[in-house]
Amino acid sequence: MDDAQREQGPWKRNLYILWGCTFVAGIAFSEIMPFMSLYVGQLGNFNKQEVSFYSGLVYAATFLVTAIVSPIWGALADRKGRKVMLLRASAGTALSMFLMGLATNVWMLIGFRALQGLFAGFISNAQALVASQTPRRYSGRALGTLVTGSTSGMLMGPIIGGLLAQVFSIRNTFFITAALLMLTCVLSAVLVQEYFEPVVRPKGEKRQSLLKQFDNPKLIIVLLCSTLIVQLGNASISPIISLYVRELMHYRGPITVVAGVIAALPGISNILMAPRLGRYGDTHGSGKVLIGGYLFAVLVYFPQGFVGSIVALGVLRFMVGVSDGALFPTIQTLLTKNSPVSATSAIFSWNQSFQALGNMFGAFLGGALAGAFDYNVVFISTACMLLLNFIILWFVEPSLRRNG
């Protein structure tokens, strides 16, 4: 499908519908996280160390399986269509959430979390569908807008999940979450339209390897590694942010409330800035937005390791959302602009794999650094990783300096 056909297609309608679906999916995925450790504690007579250990396994199981299977689903999506993958992901994840609510021991819960990882991919397939149907000159704007849907949902999810668990119990919250995911399945099935044209290969012709389908495979590898590093940096902060807040507040005051606000600030600024940065990238070059996003991220992460007040931390965390709004959607936009249509879903699924690995390793890295040194070292190490990533981009892929 060329740009003229895309202009006449339902890309705007799909964008609006999938924004709503990814918003609901974001709520569903994030609303169970605040009480997952508490649920682990209910499934056995564990001490504090055991609860921490099993909670880590429960958290990691989904991301590990997601990283392994995402490329397989992505390759299938490029042959069968992205819409069918949306339905597969939403229905399968709904089933795994329902089963989590029925778990009677921690190993069942770990198994059902792994099953969730097997069916993961709703948001990445929504991104791939929008990318494949949207005119290339609007891709940055569209992907920047779409990412605010899942970000908004994930921002509200923990609050909604905490309230649901308080009112209906933890187990029943899993069933409610499953119902939300089935709603996204129904909406996607009924309202999303995809004009999919599978690539027809001559009989007997071998399938070309993924990287050989790209004009610049080096750029694709660099962008995928960038996704891993950016996500690793974000995920390394998550386990220690509330503990850092408690330390800055000198163990006094409404610590949990303040920690919740601090955790939400990057999501708020991300929602505000991602579409605007996407439009800027479409006009002036996505590469420039990516380079600027890295420099800005380094500048706002370093001081977080040295702040002396909760207000200063809050301002800097708000700025992190701006850098995320420049980095994640722009990486996806550059992957879209430098990928053939026949490999769109495959490359978005590989991107999801690298993001999942960043989540998994980041959580372990943050906890390990904080335990071995102090909380501020986690922020400084994140800034150093992003600076290294920037240097790699600058010297390995100079085309990004011009316009991307």
Tab-separated table of N, CA, C and O in Angstrom, residues 114-214:
chain	number	residue	atom	x	y	z
A	114	ALA	N	3.902	-16.418	33.027
A	114	ALA	CA	4.626	-16.822	31.820
A	114	ALA	C	3.669	-16.952	30.640
A	114	ALA	O	3.997	-16.574	29.508
A	115	LEU	N	2.455	-17.474	30.908
A	115	LEU	CA	1.442	-17.580	29.860
A	115	LEU	C	1.062	-16.194	29.342
A	115	LEU	O	0.852	-16.008	28.133
A	116	GLN	N	0.984	-15.218	30.241
A	116	GLN	CA	0.718	-13.844	29.811
A	116	GLN	C	1.804	-13.367	28.856
A	116	GLN	O	1.525	-12.708	27.844
A	117	GLY	N	3.054	-13.706	29.169
A	117	GLY	CA	4.152	-13.335	28.278
A	117	GLY	C	4.039	-13.997	26.918
A	117	GLY	O	4.381	-13.403	25.895
A	118	LEU	N	3.525	-15.237	26.896
A	118	LEU	CA	3.347	-15.954	25.633
A	118	LEU	C	2.364	-15.230	24.717
A	118	LEU	O	2.542	-15.188	23.494
A	119	PHE	N	1.319	-14.648	25.308
A	119	PHE	CA	0.292	-13.975	24.510
A	119	PHE	C	0.505	-12.468	24.404
A	119	PHE	O	-0.320	-11.772	23.813
A	120	ALA	N	1.590	-11.951	24.974
A	120	ALA	CA	1.817	-10.503	24.992
A	120	ALA	C	1.932	-9.947	23.582
A	120	ALA	O	2.201	-10.671	22.627
A	121	GLY	N	1.718	-8.654	23.466
A	121	GLY	CA	1.928	-7.998	22.182
A	121	GLY	C	0.793	-7.127	21.705
A	121	GLY	O	0.816	-6.673	20.560
A	122	PHE	N	-0.208	-6.861	22.543
A	122	PHE	CA	-1.324	-6.050	22.064
A	122	PHE	C	-0.847	-4.652	21.673
A	122	PHE	O	-1.146	-4.157	20.581
A	123	ILE	N	-0.094	-4.009	22.553
A	123	ILE	CA	0.317	-2.632	22.294
A	123	ILE	C	1.290	-2.564	21.121
A	123	ILE	O	1.178	-1.695	20.242
A	124	SER	N	2.247	-3.498	21.050
A	124	SER	CA	3.204	-3.476	19.936
A	124	SER	C	2.514	-3.759	18.607
A	124	SER	O	2.870	-3.175	17.568
A	125	ASN	N	1.507	-4.636	18.604
A	125	ASN	CA	0.779	-4.905	17.360
A	125	ASN	C	-0.123	-3.733	16.975
A	125	ASN	O	-0.333	-3.474	15.785
A	126	ALA	N	-0.658	-3.029	17.962
A	126	ALA	CA	-1.416	-1.815	17.664
A	126	ALA	C	-0.507	-0.780	17.010
A	126	ALA	O	-0.886	-0.115	16.036
A	127	GLN	N	0.721	-0.666	17.530
A	127	GLN	CA	1.684	0.260	16.942
A	127	GLN	C	2.044	-0.159	15.516
A	127	GLN	O	2.136	0.678	14.608
A	128	ALA	N	2.228	-1.456	15.320
A	128	ALA	CA	2.575	-1.945	13.985
A	128	ALA	C	1.434	-1.718	12.996
A	128	ALA	O	1.669	-1.354	11.840
A	129	LEU	N	0.190	-1.942	13.439
A	129	LEU	CA	-0.953	-1.737	12.549
A	129	LEU	C	-1.076	-0.270	12.153
A	129	LEU	O	-1.271	0.063	10.976
A	130	VAL	N	-0.966	0.620	13.139
A	130	VAL	CA	-1.033	2.054	12.845
A	130	VAL	C	0.112	2.461	11.924
A	130	VAL	O	-0.076	3.197	10.950
A	131	ALA	N	1.327	1.963	12.208
A	131	ALA	CA	2.485	2.313	11.381
A	131	ALA	C	2.311	1.833	9.942
A	131	ALA	O	2.688	2.534	8.997
A	132	SER	N	1.714	0.642	9.763
A	132	SER	CA	1.579	0.082	8.416
A	132	SER	C	0.450	0.719	7.612
A	132	SER	O	0.434	0.626	6.388
A	133	GLN	N	-0.497	1.382	8.287
A	133	GLN	CA	-1.638	1.967	7.598
A	133	GLN	C	-1.550	3.485	7.450
A	133	GLN	O	-2.314	4.084	6.697
A	134	THR	N	-0.638	4.113	8.205
A	134	THR	CA	-0.539	5.574	8.221
A	134	THR	C	0.419	6.070	7.147
A	134	THR	O	1.487	5.480	6.954
A	135	PRO	N	0.088	7.161	6.433
A	135	PRO	CA	1.043	7.754	5.489
A	135	PRO	C	2.360	8.070	6.187
A	135	PRO	O	2.358	8.571	7.317
A	136	ARG	N	3.461	7.778	5.543
A	136	ARG	CA	4.772	7.912	6.191
A	136	ARG	C	5.013	9.321	6.732
A	136	ARG	O	5.664	9.486	7.758
A	137	ARG	N	4.498	10.337	6.051
A	137	ARG	CA	4.770	11.707	6.515
A	137	ARG	C	4.028	12.058	7.790
A	137	ARG	O	4.320	13.072	8.421
A	138	TYR	N	3.049	11.214	8.194
A	138	TYR	CA	2.335	11.424	9.454
A	138	TYR	C	2.708	10.388	10.512
A	138	TYR	O	2.119	10.369	11.590
A	139	SER	N	3.681	9.521	10.234
A	139	SER	CA	3.942	8.395	11.130
A	139	SER	C	4.433	8.836	12.510
A	139	SER	O	4.040	8.272	13.526
A	140	GLY	N	5.287	9.860	12.558
A	140	GLY	CA	5.762	10.335	13.854
A	140	GLY	C	4.634	10.878	14.697
A	140	GLY	O	4.531	10.582	15.894
A	141	ARG	N	3.759	11.669	14.078
A	141	ARG	CA	2.608	12.234	14.779
A	141	ARG	C	1.677	11.127	15.271
A	141	ARG	O	1.222	11.138	16.414
A	142	ALA	N	1.398	10.152	14.393
A	142	ALA	CA	0.461	9.085	14.750
A	142	ALA	C	1.007	8.213	15.880
A	142	ALA	O	0.296	7.916	16.851
A	143	LEU	N	2.282	7.797	15.774
A	143	LEU	CA	2.859	6.945	16.813
A	143	LEU	C	3.052	7.711	18.114
A	143	LEU	O	2.900	7.150	19.201
A	144	GLY	N	3.387	8.998	18.005
A	144	GLY	CA	3.495	9.818	19.209
A	144	GLY	C	2.163	9.948	19.923
A	144	GLY	O	2.088	9.940	21.154
A	145	THR	N	1.083	10.064	19.152
A	145	THR	CA	-0.259	10.129	19.744
A	145	THR	C	-0.657	8.783	20.334
A	145	THR	O	-1.186	8.713	21.447
A	146	LEU	N	-0.396	7.703	19.593
A	146	LEU	CA	-0.796	6.375	20.062
A	146	LEU	C	-0.133	6.018	21.380
A	146	LEU	O	-0.773	5.427	22.259
A	147	VAL	N	1.141	6.374	21.548
A	147	VAL	CA	1.851	5.998	22.766
A	147	VAL	C	1.252	6.656	24.000
A	147	VAL	O	1.350	6.133	25.116
A	148	THR	N	0.566	7.803	23.814
A	148	THR	CA	-0.066	8.452	24.968
A	148	THR	C	-1.241	7.632	25.485
A	148	THR	O	-1.620	7.766	26.647
A	149	GLY	N	-1.833	6.788	24.631
A	149	GLY	CA	-2.940	5.949	25.087
A	149	GLY	C	-2.494	4.958	26.131
A	149	GLY	O	-3.044	4.908	27.250
A	150	SER	N	-1.473	4.157	25.802
A	150	SER	CA	-0.984	3.166	26.766
A	150	SER	C	-0.348	3.850	27.974
A	150	SER	O	-0.498	3.385	29.116
A	151	THR	N	0.355	4.972	27.738
A	151	THR	CA	0.981	5.694	28.848
A	151	THR	C	-0.072	6.212	29.823
A	151	THR	O	0.084	6.094	31.048
A	152	SER	N	-1.150	6.774	29.292
A	152	SER	CA	-2.226	7.277	30.150
A	152	SER	C	-2.847	6.142	30.947
A	152	SER	O	-3.116	6.273	32.154
A	153	GLY	N	-3.092	5.012	30.273
A	153	GLY	CA	-3.675	3.870	30.968
A	153	GLY	C	-2.775	3.343	32.065
A	153	GLY	O	-3.231	3.047	33.178
A	154	MET	N	-1.476	3.227	31.751
A	154	MET	CA	-0.542	2.728	32.750
A	154	MET	C	-0.375	3.699	33.912
A	154	MET	O	-0.071	3.290	35.030
A	155	LEU	N	-0.584	4.976	33.635
A	155	LEU	CA	-0.521	5.992	34.686
A	155	LEU	C	-1.688	5.838	35.655
A	155	LEU	O	-1.528	5.917	36.879
A	156	MET	N	-2.876	5.581	35.109
A	156	MET	CA	-4.070	5.462	35.943
A	156	MET	C	-4.236	4.066	36.540
A	156	MET	O	-4.899	3.893	37.555
A	157	GLY	N	-3.615	3.059	35.901
A	157	GLY	CA	-3.814	1.676	36.301
A	157	GLY	C	-3.546	1.379	37.763
A	157	GLY	O	-4.391	0.770	38.450
A	158	PRO	N	-2.370	1.762	38.295
A	158	PRO	CA	-2.094	1.443	39.697
A	158	PRO	C	-3.110	2.037	40.676
A	158	PRO	O	-3.448	1.406	41.684
A	159	ILE	N	-3.592	3.248	40.371
A	159	ILE	CA	-4.592	3.869	41.248
A	159	ILE	C	-5.900	3.094	41.190
A	159	ILE	O	-6.501	2.749	42.215
A	160	ILE	N	-6.343	2.782	39.952
A	160	ILE	CA	-7.582	2.027	39.777
A	160	ILE	C	-7.455	0.642	40.384
A	160	ILE	O	-8.367	0.150	41.072
A	161	GLY	N	-6.292	-0.016	40.151
A	161	GLY	CA	-6.079	-1.352	40.693
A	161	GLY	C	-6.114	-1.379	42.209
A	161	GLY	O	-6.691	-2.296	42.808
A	162	GLY	N	-5.491	-0.375	42.831
A	162	GLY	CA	-5.512	-0.311	44.285
A	162	GLY	C	-6.924	-0.164	44.840
A	162	GLY	O	-7.288	-0.807	45.830
A	163	LEU	N	-7.723	0.681	44.166
A	163	LEU	CA	-9.113	0.860	44.606
A	163	LEU	C	-9.930	-0.415	44.405
A	163	LEU	O	-10.714	-0.812	45.284
A	164	LEU	N	-9.758	-1.077	43.260
A	164	LEU	CA	-10.501	-2.313	42.987
A	164	LEU	C	-10.138	-3.399	43.988
A	164	LEU	O	-11.013	-4.130	44.477
A	165	ALA	N	-8.839	-3.520	44.292
A	165	ALA	CA	-8.405	-4.534	45.255
A	165	ALA	C	-8.967	-4.258	46.638
A	165	ALA	O	-9.315	-5.188	47.386
A	166	GLN	N	-9.057	-2.973	46.975
A	166	GLN	CA	-9.597	-2.600	48.286
A	166	GLN	C	-11.087	-2.911	48.380
A	166	GLN	O	-11.574	-3.395	49.395
A	167	VAL	N	-11.817	-2.669	47.295
A	167	VAL	CA	-13.277	-2.828	47.310
A	167	VAL	C	-13.690	-4.265	47.013
A	167	VAL	O	-14.582	-4.816	47.675
A	168	PHE	N	-13.036	-4.897	46.028
A	168	PHE	CA	-13.513	-6.202	45.551
A	168	PHE	C	-12.605	-7.378	45.916
A	168	PHE	O	-12.979	-8.514	45.659
A	169	SER	N	-11.427	-7.149	46.448
A	169	SER	CA	-10.399	-8.138	46.793
A	169	SER	C	-9.424	-8.293	45.627
A	169	SER	O	-9.748	-7.992	44.463
A	170	ILE	N	-8.242	-8.784	45.944
A	170	ILE	CA	-7.196	-8.939	44.936
A	170	ILE	C	-7.613	-9.943	43.870
A	170	ILE	O	-7.467	-9.706	42.668
A	171	ARG	N	-8.147	-11.085	44.275
A	171	ARG	CA	-8.547	-12.121	43.310
A	171	ARG	C	-9.576	-11.587	42.315
A	171	ARG	O	-9.460	-11.815	41.104
A	172	ASN	N	-10.568	-10.902	42.817
A	172	ASN	CA	-11.612	-10.397	41.924
A	172	ASN	C	-11.087	-9.335	40.965
A	172	ASN	O	-11.629	-9.163	39.864
A	173	THR	N	-10.027	-8.628	41.365
A	173	THR	CA	-9.438	-7.629	40.476
A	173	THR	C	-8.851	-8.286	39.230
A	173	THR	O	-8.895	-7.720	38.135
A	174	PHE	N	-8.311	-9.492	39.372
A	174	PHE	CA	-7.809	-10.212	38.199
A	174	PHE	C	-8.955	-10.516	37.227
A	174	PHE	O	-8.794	-10.419	36.003
A	175	PHE	N	-10.116	-10.875	37.759
A	175	PHE	CA	-11.261	-11.181	36.898
A	175	PHE	C	-11.759	-9.912	36.187
A	175	PHE	O	-12.124	-9.943	35.008
A	176	ILE	N	-11.764	-8.783	36.917
A	176	ILE	CA	-12.161	-7.504	36.318
A	176	ILE	C	-11.172	-7.111	35.214
A	176	ILE	O	-11.568	-6.635	34.139
A	177	THR	N	-9.890	-7.332	35.473
A	177	THR	CA	-8.862	-7.032	34.483
A	177	THR	C	-9.049	-7.872	33.220
A	177	THR	O	-8.912	-7.384	32.089
A	178	ALA	N	-9.381	-9.157	33.408
A	178	ALA	CA	-9.645	-10.036	32.263
A	178	ALA	C	-10.812	-9.507	31.436
A	178	ALA	O	-10.777	-9.540	30.194
A	179	ALA	N	-11.845	-8.997	32.111
A	179	ALA	CA	-13.004	-8.443	31.403
A	179	ALA	C	-12.617	-7.205	30.595
A	179	ALA	O	-13.091	-7.012	29.460
A	180	LEU	N	-11.738	-6.356	31.137
A	180	LEU	CA	-11.278	-5.166	30.409
A	180	LEU	C	-10.534	-5.564	29.136
A	180	LEU	O	-10.714	-4.957	28.067
A	181	LEU	N	-9.701	-6.594	29.248
A	181	LEU	CA	-8.953	-7.043	28.072
A	181	LEU	C	-9.861	-7.663	27.017
A	181	LEU	O	-9.625	-7.514	25.816
A	182	MET	N	-10.902	-8.354	27.443
A	182	MET	CA	-11.867	-8.882	26.478
A	182	MET	C	-12.609	-7.747	25.781
A	182	MET	O	-12.979	-7.865	24.611
A	183	LEU	N	-12.814	-6.633	26.502
A	183	LEU	CA	-13.430	-5.456	25.882
A	183	LEU	C	-12.552	-4.925	24.756
A	183	LEU	O	-13.056	-4.589	23.671
A	184	THR	N	-11.230	-4.873	24.971
A	184	THR	CA	-10.341	-4.417	23.896
A	184	THR	C	-10.372	-5.387	22.716
A	184	THR	O	-10.263	-4.968	21.562
A	185	CYS	N	-10.542	-6.670	22.999
A	185	CYS	CA	-10.635	-7.670	21.935
A	185	CYS	C	-11.868	-7.421	21.070
A	185	CYS	O	-11.797	-7.425	19.838
A	186	VAL	N	-13.006	-7.186	21.730
A	186	VAL	CA	-14.259	-6.948	21.008
A	186	VAL	C	-14.180	-5.658	20.195
A	186	VAL	O	-14.567	-5.612	19.016
A	187	LEU	N	-13.679	-4.583	20.807
A	187	LEU	CA	-13.564	-3.301	20.106
A	187	LEU	C	-12.643	-3.418	18.886
A	187	LEU	O	-12.939	-2.882	17.816
A	188	SER	N	-11.535	-4.133	19.053
A	188	SER	CA	-10.605	-4.313	17.943
A	188	SER	C	-11.234	-5.124	16.816
A	188	SER	O	-11.064	-4.820	15.633
A	189	ALA	N	-11.985	-6.167	17.201
A	189	ALA	CA	-12.604	-7.035	16.196
A	189	ALA	C	-13.668	-6.297	15.390
A	189	ALA	O	-13.769	-6.459	14.168
A	190	VAL	N	-14.441	-5.459	16.064
A	190	VAL	CA	-15.595	-4.828	15.419
A	190	VAL	C	-15.231	-3.526	14.709
A	190	VAL	O	-15.740	-3.242	13.613
A	191	LEU	N	-14.333	-2.730	15.295
A	191	LEU	CA	-14.137	-1.360	14.818
A	191	LEU	C	-12.848	-1.124	14.028
A	191	LEU	O	-12.776	-0.186	13.232
A	192	VAL	N	-11.817	-1.925	14.250
A	192	VAL	CA	-10.548	-1.708	13.559
A	192	VAL	C	-10.603	-2.318	12.160
A	192	VAL	O	-11.036	-3.459	11.986
A	193	GLN	N	-10.151	-1.547	11.175
A	193	GLN	CA	-10.089	-2.032	9.804
A	193	GLN	C	-8.637	-2.107	9.355
A	193	GLN	O	-7.853	-1.188	9.604
A	194	GLU	N	-8.294	-3.211	8.706
A	194	GLU	CA	-6.932	-3.358	8.184
A	194	GLU	C	-6.988	-3.836	6.740
A	194	GLU	O	-7.636	-4.852	6.445
A	195	TYR	N	-6.348	-3.089	5.862
A	195	TYR	CA	-6.203	-3.527	4.484
A	195	TYR	C	-4.834	-4.197	4.370
A	195	TYR	O	-3.821	-3.538	4.145
A	196	PHE	N	-4.856	-5.495	4.560
A	196	PHE	CA	-3.600	-6.232	4.643
A	196	PHE	C	-3.322	-6.975	3.349
A	196	PHE	O	-4.188	-7.676	2.830
A	197	GLU	N	-2.119	-6.801	2.857
A	197	GLU	CA	-1.692	-7.495	1.645
A	197	GLU	C	-0.465	-8.336	1.971
A	197	GLU	O	0.648	-7.803	2.085
A	198	PRO	N	-0.648	-9.642	2.157
A	198	PRO	CA	0.508	-10.489	2.474
A	198	PRO	C	1.491	-10.534	1.316
A	198	PRO	O	1.112	-10.393	0.156
A	199	VAL	N	2.751	-10.664	1.678
A	199	VAL	CA	3.787	-10.749	0.647
A	199	VAL	C	3.745	-12.142	0.033
A	199	VAL	O	3.855	-13.148	0.724
A	200	VAL	N	3.543	-12.207	-1.284
A	200	VAL	CA	3.478	-13.491	-1.994
A	200	VAL	C	4.848	-13.798	-2.592
A	200	VAL	O	5.388	-13.006	-3.376
A	201	ARG	N	5.419	-14.913	-2.186
A	201	ARG	CA	6.726	-15.310	-2.702
A	201	ARG	C	6.569	-16.435	-3.713
A	201	ARG	O	5.718	-17.307	-3.532
A	202	PRO	N	7.381	-16.425	-4.751
A	202	PRO	CA	7.330	-17.517	-5.725
A	202	PRO	C	7.555	-18.856	-5.045
A	202	PRO	O	8.297	-18.948	-4.063
A	203	LYS	N	6.901	-19.869	-5.552
A	203	LYS	CA	6.995	-21.199	-4.978
A	203	LYS	C	8.449	-21.679	-5.007
A	203	LYS	O	9.142	-21.569	-6.003
A	204	GLY	N	8.883	-22.174	-3.874
A	204	GLY	CA	10.243	-22.696	-3.772
A	204	GLY	C	11.269	-21.659	-3.359
A	204	GLY	O	12.402	-22.002	-3.015
A	205	GLU	N	10.891	-20.375	-3.351
A	205	GLU	CA	11.839	-19.330	-2.961
A	205	GLU	C	12.003	-19.313	-1.447
A	205	GLU	O	11.035	-19.340	-0.697
A	206	LYS	N	13.241	-19.269	-0.975
A	206	LYS	CA	13.497	-19.256	0.450
A	206	LYS	C	13.128	-17.897	1.042
A	206	LYS	O	13.304	-16.863	0.409
A	207	ARG	N	12.629	-17.953	2.285
A	207	ARG	CA	12.277	-16.714	2.971
A	207	ARG	C	13.544	-15.947	3.332
A	207	ARG	O	14.479	-16.496	3.898
A	208	GLN	N	13.583	-14.684	2.983
A	208	GLN	CA	14.753	-13.854	3.235
A	208	GLN	C	14.881	-13.580	4.728
A	208	GLN	O	13.890	-13.353	5.423
A	209	SER	N	16.110	-13.613	5.258
A	209	SER	CA	16.303	-13.304	6.677
A	209	SER	C	15.880	-11.871	6.953
A	209	SER	O	15.926	-11.009	6.074
A	210	LEU	N	15.506	-11.608	8.196
A	210	LEU	CA	14.909	-10.322	8.543
A	210	LEU	C	15.829	-9.148	8.209
A	210	LEU	O	15.420	-8.198	7.550
A	211	LEU	N	17.081	-9.202	8.652
A	211	LEU	CA	17.975	-8.062	8.465
A	211	LEU	C	18.255	-7.781	6.994
A	211	LEU	O	18.510	-6.640	6.609
A	212	LYS	N	18.220	-8.801	6.148
A	212	LYS	CA	18.480	-8.600	4.729
A	212	LYS	C	17.356	-7.851	4.024
A	212	LYS	O	17.519	-7.404	2.889
A	213	GLN	N	16.212	-7.710	4.710
A	213	GLN	CA	15.092	-6.973	4.122
A	213	GLN	C	15.261	-5.461	4.268
A	213	GLN	O	14.488	-4.698	3.699
A	214	PHE	N	16.265	-5.023	5.046
A	214	PHE	CA	16.441	-3.601	5.334
A	214	PHE	C	17.585	-3.017	4.516
A	214	PHE	O	18.605	-3.673	4.295
